Short mmCIF file of N, CA and C in Angstrom, two decimals:
data_model
loop_
_atom_site.label_atom_id
_atom_site.label_comp_id
_atom_site.label_asym_id
_atom_site.label_seq_id
_atom_site.Cartn_x
_atom_site.Cartn_y
_atom_site.Cartn_z
N MET A 1 -21.32 74.46 -99.85
CA MET A 1 -22.08 74.85 -98.68
C MET A 1 -23.30 73.96 -98.49
N ALA A 2 -23.98 73.64 -99.57
CA ALA A 2 -25.19 72.82 -99.48
C ALA A 2 -24.85 71.41 -99.04
N SER A 3 -23.67 70.91 -99.48
CA SER A 3 -23.31 69.55 -99.09
C SER A 3 -22.96 69.47 -97.61
N SER A 4 -22.38 70.56 -97.04
CA SER A 4 -22.06 70.53 -95.61
C SER A 4 -23.33 70.60 -94.76
N VAL A 5 -24.34 71.34 -95.22
CA VAL A 5 -25.61 71.40 -94.51
C VAL A 5 -26.28 70.04 -94.55
N ALA A 6 -26.22 69.38 -95.70
CA ALA A 6 -26.81 68.04 -95.83
C ALA A 6 -26.06 67.05 -94.95
N GLY A 7 -24.75 67.22 -94.83
CA GLY A 7 -23.97 66.33 -93.98
C GLY A 7 -24.32 66.51 -92.51
N VAL A 8 -24.51 67.75 -92.09
CA VAL A 8 -24.91 68.01 -90.70
C VAL A 8 -26.30 67.46 -90.44
N ALA A 9 -27.22 67.67 -91.39
CA ALA A 9 -28.58 67.15 -91.24
C ALA A 9 -28.57 65.63 -91.21
N ALA A 10 -27.72 65.01 -92.00
CA ALA A 10 -27.63 63.55 -92.01
C ALA A 10 -27.07 63.05 -90.67
N GLY A 11 -26.25 63.85 -90.01
CA GLY A 11 -25.73 63.47 -88.71
C GLY A 11 -26.82 63.45 -87.63
N TYR A 12 -27.85 64.26 -87.80
CA TYR A 12 -28.95 64.30 -86.84
C TYR A 12 -30.04 63.28 -87.16
N LEU A 13 -29.97 62.63 -88.30
CA LEU A 13 -31.00 61.67 -88.69
C LEU A 13 -31.15 60.53 -87.69
N PRO A 14 -30.07 59.91 -87.19
CA PRO A 14 -30.26 58.84 -86.20
C PRO A 14 -30.94 59.33 -84.92
N ILE A 15 -30.63 60.55 -84.52
CA ILE A 15 -31.25 61.09 -83.31
C ILE A 15 -32.75 61.31 -83.54
N LEU A 16 -33.10 61.88 -84.69
CA LEU A 16 -34.50 62.09 -85.00
C LEU A 16 -35.24 60.77 -85.14
N LEU A 17 -34.59 59.78 -85.74
CA LEU A 17 -35.20 58.46 -85.87
C LEU A 17 -35.41 57.84 -84.49
N PHE A 18 -34.44 57.97 -83.62
CA PHE A 18 -34.56 57.46 -82.25
C PHE A 18 -35.71 58.13 -81.51
N LEU A 19 -35.83 59.47 -81.64
CA LEU A 19 -36.92 60.19 -80.98
C LEU A 19 -38.28 59.78 -81.54
N ALA A 20 -38.37 59.57 -82.84
CA ALA A 20 -39.63 59.15 -83.44
C ALA A 20 -40.04 57.77 -82.94
N ILE A 21 -39.08 56.85 -82.87
CA ILE A 21 -39.39 55.51 -82.38
C ILE A 21 -39.77 55.55 -80.90
N ALA A 22 -39.06 56.35 -80.11
CA ALA A 22 -39.39 56.47 -78.68
C ALA A 22 -40.79 57.05 -78.50
N LEU A 23 -41.14 58.05 -79.30
CA LEU A 23 -42.47 58.64 -79.21
C LEU A 23 -43.54 57.62 -79.60
N LEU A 24 -43.28 56.86 -80.64
CA LEU A 24 -44.23 55.83 -81.08
C LEU A 24 -44.41 54.77 -80.00
N ILE A 25 -43.32 54.29 -79.43
CA ILE A 25 -43.41 53.25 -78.40
C ILE A 25 -44.13 53.78 -77.16
N SER A 26 -43.83 55.01 -76.76
CA SER A 26 -44.50 55.57 -75.58
C SER A 26 -45.99 55.76 -75.84
N CYS A 27 -46.36 56.18 -77.02
CA CYS A 27 -47.79 56.31 -77.34
C CYS A 27 -48.48 54.95 -77.33
N VAL A 28 -47.79 53.92 -77.82
CA VAL A 28 -48.35 52.58 -77.80
C VAL A 28 -48.57 52.13 -76.37
N PHE A 29 -47.60 52.37 -75.49
CA PHE A 29 -47.74 51.95 -74.10
C PHE A 29 -48.81 52.73 -73.34
N VAL A 30 -49.13 53.94 -73.80
CA VAL A 30 -50.15 54.74 -73.12
C VAL A 30 -51.53 54.45 -73.69
N PHE A 31 -51.67 54.52 -75.01
CA PHE A 31 -52.99 54.47 -75.61
C PHE A 31 -53.49 53.07 -75.92
N LEU A 32 -52.62 52.11 -76.17
CA LEU A 32 -53.07 50.76 -76.47
C LEU A 32 -53.79 50.11 -75.30
N PRO A 33 -53.29 50.20 -74.06
CA PRO A 33 -54.06 49.62 -72.95
C PRO A 33 -55.43 50.26 -72.77
N MET A 34 -55.52 51.58 -73.01
CA MET A 34 -56.83 52.23 -72.90
C MET A 34 -57.80 51.72 -73.96
N ALA A 35 -57.30 51.54 -75.17
CA ALA A 35 -58.16 51.04 -76.25
C ALA A 35 -58.58 49.60 -75.98
N VAL A 36 -57.66 48.77 -75.53
CA VAL A 36 -57.99 47.38 -75.22
C VAL A 36 -58.99 47.31 -74.07
N GLN A 37 -58.84 48.19 -73.10
CA GLN A 37 -59.76 48.22 -71.96
C GLN A 37 -61.19 48.53 -72.43
N HIS A 38 -61.32 49.49 -73.33
CA HIS A 38 -62.65 49.83 -73.82
C HIS A 38 -63.21 48.75 -74.72
N LEU A 39 -62.36 48.09 -75.49
CA LEU A 39 -62.83 47.06 -76.40
C LEU A 39 -63.22 45.78 -75.68
N THR A 40 -62.54 45.44 -74.60
CA THR A 40 -62.84 44.20 -73.89
C THR A 40 -63.93 44.35 -72.85
N GLY A 41 -64.36 45.56 -72.59
CA GLY A 41 -65.43 45.76 -71.62
C GLY A 41 -64.94 45.88 -70.20
N ALA A 42 -63.65 46.00 -69.99
CA ALA A 42 -63.12 46.12 -68.63
C ALA A 42 -63.41 47.50 -68.05
N TYR A 43 -63.74 48.45 -68.91
CA TYR A 43 -64.03 49.80 -68.44
C TYR A 43 -65.52 49.92 -68.15
N LYS A 44 -65.89 49.66 -66.92
CA LYS A 44 -67.28 49.79 -66.48
C LYS A 44 -67.26 50.54 -65.16
N PRO A 45 -67.28 51.86 -65.20
CA PRO A 45 -67.19 52.62 -63.95
C PRO A 45 -68.41 52.38 -63.06
N THR A 46 -68.14 52.10 -61.81
CA THR A 46 -69.19 51.98 -60.79
C THR A 46 -68.88 52.97 -59.69
N ALA A 47 -69.80 53.10 -58.77
CA ALA A 47 -69.59 54.04 -57.67
C ALA A 47 -68.39 53.62 -56.83
N GLU A 48 -68.19 52.32 -56.64
CA GLU A 48 -67.05 51.85 -55.85
C GLU A 48 -65.73 52.09 -56.56
N LYS A 49 -65.72 51.93 -57.88
CA LYS A 49 -64.47 52.15 -58.62
C LYS A 49 -64.09 53.62 -58.68
N LEU A 50 -65.06 54.51 -58.59
CA LEU A 50 -64.78 55.93 -58.70
C LEU A 50 -64.51 56.61 -57.37
N THR A 51 -64.61 55.89 -56.26
CA THR A 51 -64.31 56.49 -54.96
C THR A 51 -62.81 56.58 -54.75
N GLU A 52 -62.41 57.47 -53.83
CA GLU A 52 -61.00 57.62 -53.50
C GLU A 52 -60.55 56.39 -52.72
N TYR A 53 -59.33 56.02 -52.93
CA TYR A 53 -58.79 54.85 -52.23
C TYR A 53 -57.67 55.31 -51.31
N GLU A 54 -57.89 55.18 -50.03
CA GLU A 54 -56.87 55.54 -49.04
C GLU A 54 -56.75 54.41 -48.04
N CYS A 55 -55.69 53.65 -48.14
CA CYS A 55 -55.36 52.62 -47.16
C CYS A 55 -56.45 51.58 -46.98
N GLY A 56 -57.32 51.37 -47.95
CA GLY A 56 -58.32 50.33 -47.87
C GLY A 56 -59.59 50.70 -47.15
N PHE A 57 -59.72 51.91 -46.68
CA PHE A 57 -60.95 52.33 -46.00
C PHE A 57 -61.27 53.76 -46.38
N PRO A 58 -62.52 54.15 -46.25
CA PRO A 58 -62.89 55.53 -46.61
C PRO A 58 -62.18 56.56 -45.73
N ALA A 59 -61.96 57.71 -46.29
CA ALA A 59 -61.28 58.77 -45.56
C ALA A 59 -62.20 59.31 -44.47
N PHE A 60 -61.61 59.64 -43.32
CA PHE A 60 -62.39 60.18 -42.22
C PHE A 60 -62.53 61.69 -42.31
N GLU A 61 -61.55 62.33 -42.93
CA GLU A 61 -61.52 63.78 -42.98
C GLU A 61 -61.50 64.25 -44.43
N ASP A 62 -61.55 65.55 -44.57
CA ASP A 62 -61.46 66.15 -45.90
C ASP A 62 -60.07 65.90 -46.47
N SER A 63 -60.00 65.50 -47.72
CA SER A 63 -58.70 65.19 -48.33
C SER A 63 -57.87 66.43 -48.59
N ARG A 64 -58.47 67.62 -48.49
CA ARG A 64 -57.73 68.85 -48.70
C ARG A 64 -57.18 69.44 -47.41
N SER A 65 -57.25 68.68 -46.32
CA SER A 65 -56.74 69.20 -45.06
C SER A 65 -55.22 69.31 -45.11
N GLN A 66 -54.70 70.24 -44.32
CA GLN A 66 -53.26 70.48 -44.34
C GLN A 66 -52.52 69.43 -43.52
N PHE A 67 -51.35 69.07 -44.01
CA PHE A 67 -50.49 68.15 -43.28
C PHE A 67 -49.65 68.93 -42.29
N ASP A 68 -49.21 68.24 -41.27
CA ASP A 68 -48.29 68.83 -40.32
C ASP A 68 -46.96 69.08 -41.03
N VAL A 69 -46.31 70.17 -40.70
CA VAL A 69 -45.06 70.55 -41.36
C VAL A 69 -43.96 69.52 -41.09
N ARG A 70 -44.09 68.73 -40.05
CA ARG A 70 -43.06 67.74 -39.74
C ARG A 70 -42.92 66.69 -40.84
N PHE A 71 -44.03 66.37 -41.54
CA PHE A 71 -43.95 65.43 -42.65
C PHE A 71 -42.97 65.97 -43.70
N TYR A 72 -43.09 67.24 -44.01
CA TYR A 72 -42.24 67.85 -45.02
C TYR A 72 -40.80 67.96 -44.53
N LEU A 73 -40.61 68.29 -43.26
CA LEU A 73 -39.26 68.38 -42.72
C LEU A 73 -38.54 67.04 -42.77
N VAL A 74 -39.24 65.99 -42.39
CA VAL A 74 -38.62 64.66 -42.43
C VAL A 74 -38.30 64.27 -43.87
N ALA A 75 -39.18 64.58 -44.79
CA ALA A 75 -38.94 64.25 -46.20
C ALA A 75 -37.74 65.01 -46.74
N ILE A 76 -37.65 66.29 -46.43
CA ILE A 76 -36.53 67.09 -46.92
C ILE A 76 -35.22 66.62 -46.29
N LEU A 77 -35.24 66.33 -45.00
CA LEU A 77 -34.03 65.84 -44.35
C LEU A 77 -33.60 64.49 -44.93
N PHE A 78 -34.57 63.64 -45.23
CA PHE A 78 -34.23 62.36 -45.85
C PHE A 78 -33.56 62.57 -47.20
N ILE A 79 -34.09 63.47 -48.00
CA ILE A 79 -33.51 63.74 -49.31
C ILE A 79 -32.10 64.29 -49.18
N VAL A 80 -31.89 65.20 -48.24
CA VAL A 80 -30.56 65.79 -48.06
C VAL A 80 -29.54 64.72 -47.69
N PHE A 81 -29.87 63.88 -46.73
CA PHE A 81 -28.90 62.88 -46.29
C PHE A 81 -28.79 61.71 -47.27
N ASP A 82 -29.82 61.47 -48.04
CA ASP A 82 -29.74 60.47 -49.09
C ASP A 82 -28.80 60.96 -50.20
N LEU A 83 -28.88 62.24 -50.53
CA LEU A 83 -27.96 62.79 -51.52
C LEU A 83 -26.52 62.78 -51.02
N GLU A 84 -26.35 62.95 -49.72
CA GLU A 84 -25.00 62.86 -49.17
C GLU A 84 -24.42 61.49 -49.44
N ALA A 85 -25.20 60.46 -49.20
CA ALA A 85 -24.73 59.10 -49.46
C ALA A 85 -24.47 58.89 -50.96
N ALA A 86 -25.28 59.51 -51.80
CA ALA A 86 -25.08 59.37 -53.24
C ALA A 86 -23.80 60.05 -53.70
N PHE A 87 -23.38 61.11 -53.02
CA PHE A 87 -22.13 61.79 -53.37
C PHE A 87 -20.90 61.10 -52.78
N LEU A 88 -21.09 60.37 -51.69
CA LEU A 88 -19.93 59.74 -51.04
C LEU A 88 -19.34 58.61 -51.88
N TYR A 89 -20.16 57.83 -52.55
CA TYR A 89 -19.63 56.69 -53.30
C TYR A 89 -18.74 57.12 -54.47
N PRO A 90 -19.18 58.00 -55.37
CA PRO A 90 -18.27 58.40 -56.45
C PRO A 90 -17.03 59.12 -55.93
N TRP A 91 -17.17 59.85 -54.85
CA TRP A 91 -16.01 60.51 -54.25
C TRP A 91 -15.00 59.47 -53.77
N ALA A 92 -15.48 58.44 -53.10
CA ALA A 92 -14.58 57.41 -52.60
C ALA A 92 -13.89 56.65 -53.73
N VAL A 93 -14.60 56.44 -54.82
CA VAL A 93 -14.02 55.72 -55.96
C VAL A 93 -12.95 56.56 -56.64
N SER A 94 -13.16 57.87 -56.72
CA SER A 94 -12.22 58.73 -57.44
C SER A 94 -11.23 59.43 -56.52
N LEU A 95 -11.14 59.04 -55.27
CA LEU A 95 -10.31 59.76 -54.33
C LEU A 95 -8.83 59.71 -54.69
N GLN A 96 -8.37 58.61 -55.25
CA GLN A 96 -6.95 58.53 -55.59
C GLN A 96 -6.59 59.50 -56.71
N HIS A 97 -7.57 59.87 -57.53
CA HIS A 97 -7.30 60.83 -58.62
C HIS A 97 -7.44 62.28 -58.15
N THR A 98 -8.32 62.53 -57.20
CA THR A 98 -8.54 63.91 -56.76
C THR A 98 -7.56 64.35 -55.70
N GLY A 99 -7.02 63.41 -54.96
CA GLY A 99 -5.98 63.74 -53.98
C GLY A 99 -6.51 64.51 -52.78
N TRP A 100 -5.62 65.34 -52.22
CA TRP A 100 -5.95 66.09 -51.01
C TRP A 100 -7.00 67.16 -51.25
N VAL A 101 -7.04 67.70 -52.46
CA VAL A 101 -8.05 68.72 -52.77
C VAL A 101 -9.44 68.09 -52.72
N GLY A 102 -9.59 66.91 -53.31
CA GLY A 102 -10.87 66.21 -53.28
C GLY A 102 -11.25 65.80 -51.87
N TRP A 103 -10.26 65.37 -51.08
CA TRP A 103 -10.54 64.98 -49.70
C TRP A 103 -10.99 66.19 -48.89
N GLY A 104 -10.31 67.30 -49.04
CA GLY A 104 -10.68 68.51 -48.31
C GLY A 104 -12.05 69.03 -48.69
N THR A 105 -12.35 68.97 -49.97
CA THR A 105 -13.66 69.43 -50.44
C THR A 105 -14.77 68.58 -49.85
N MET A 106 -14.57 67.26 -49.82
CA MET A 106 -15.60 66.39 -49.26
C MET A 106 -15.72 66.58 -47.75
N MET A 107 -14.63 66.84 -47.07
CA MET A 107 -14.71 67.09 -45.63
C MET A 107 -15.49 68.38 -45.35
N LEU A 108 -15.30 69.38 -46.20
CA LEU A 108 -16.08 70.61 -46.07
C LEU A 108 -17.56 70.33 -46.32
N PHE A 109 -17.85 69.53 -47.32
CA PHE A 109 -19.23 69.15 -47.64
C PHE A 109 -19.87 68.39 -46.47
N ILE A 110 -19.14 67.44 -45.90
CA ILE A 110 -19.66 66.67 -44.77
C ILE A 110 -19.83 67.58 -43.55
N ALA A 111 -18.92 68.50 -43.34
CA ALA A 111 -19.05 69.43 -42.20
C ALA A 111 -20.31 70.28 -42.35
N GLU A 112 -20.60 70.74 -43.55
CA GLU A 112 -21.83 71.51 -43.76
C GLU A 112 -23.06 70.67 -43.48
N LEU A 113 -23.03 69.41 -43.90
CA LEU A 113 -24.17 68.54 -43.63
C LEU A 113 -24.32 68.24 -42.14
N VAL A 114 -23.20 68.08 -41.45
CA VAL A 114 -23.26 67.84 -40.01
C VAL A 114 -23.83 69.08 -39.31
N LEU A 115 -23.42 70.26 -39.73
CA LEU A 115 -23.99 71.47 -39.15
C LEU A 115 -25.50 71.55 -39.40
N GLY A 116 -25.92 71.19 -40.58
CA GLY A 116 -27.35 71.17 -40.87
C GLY A 116 -28.09 70.14 -40.03
N PHE A 117 -27.47 68.98 -39.83
CA PHE A 117 -28.06 67.94 -39.00
C PHE A 117 -28.19 68.39 -37.55
N VAL A 118 -27.14 69.01 -37.03
CA VAL A 118 -27.17 69.51 -35.65
C VAL A 118 -28.24 70.60 -35.51
N TYR A 119 -28.34 71.48 -36.49
CA TYR A 119 -29.35 72.53 -36.46
C TYR A 119 -30.76 71.92 -36.45
N ALA A 120 -31.00 70.92 -37.32
CA ALA A 120 -32.31 70.28 -37.36
C ALA A 120 -32.60 69.56 -36.05
N TRP A 121 -31.59 68.97 -35.47
CA TRP A 121 -31.75 68.26 -34.21
C TRP A 121 -32.11 69.25 -33.09
N LYS A 122 -31.39 70.36 -33.03
CA LYS A 122 -31.65 71.37 -31.99
C LYS A 122 -33.02 72.01 -32.14
N LYS A 123 -33.48 72.17 -33.37
CA LYS A 123 -34.81 72.76 -33.62
C LYS A 123 -35.93 71.77 -33.36
N GLY A 124 -35.61 70.49 -33.17
CA GLY A 124 -36.62 69.48 -32.90
C GLY A 124 -37.27 68.91 -34.13
N ALA A 125 -36.65 69.07 -35.30
CA ALA A 125 -37.24 68.56 -36.53
C ALA A 125 -37.21 67.04 -36.59
N LEU A 126 -36.34 66.41 -35.80
CA LEU A 126 -36.23 64.95 -35.84
C LEU A 126 -37.09 64.26 -34.77
N GLU A 127 -37.71 65.04 -33.91
CA GLU A 127 -38.54 64.47 -32.85
C GLU A 127 -39.96 64.28 -33.36
N TRP A 128 -40.54 63.15 -33.01
CA TRP A 128 -41.88 62.82 -33.44
C TRP A 128 -42.73 62.59 -32.21
N GLU A 129 -43.91 63.19 -32.18
CA GLU A 129 -44.79 63.04 -31.02
C GLU A 129 -45.85 62.01 -31.25
#
């Protein structure tokens, strides 16, 4: 029993070693530049360095103001249709293996997306003023 537990633990050793090395490398990439910055004197905060940076000029309004909901609608619609394109490529590659069932499933998926597109269009989510 003890030898089987040791064998299972030995099987996880490469994974633990990989995680330890990944953690070490990520810590080096995060903390080493900060340490070098402080040691070389590059870290000298001034009023200009500590101001918010928006498009190269100072903000005209409060940064906590609410955005128009259309920004979010356009972003969500972009993600939905981008995911559609991401699903179409693997489907097209594997179509000969999935056959008519795969074709029908994708047509149902595309029909649902077209219905969503028509709904968004009718609601005016795609119009910009």
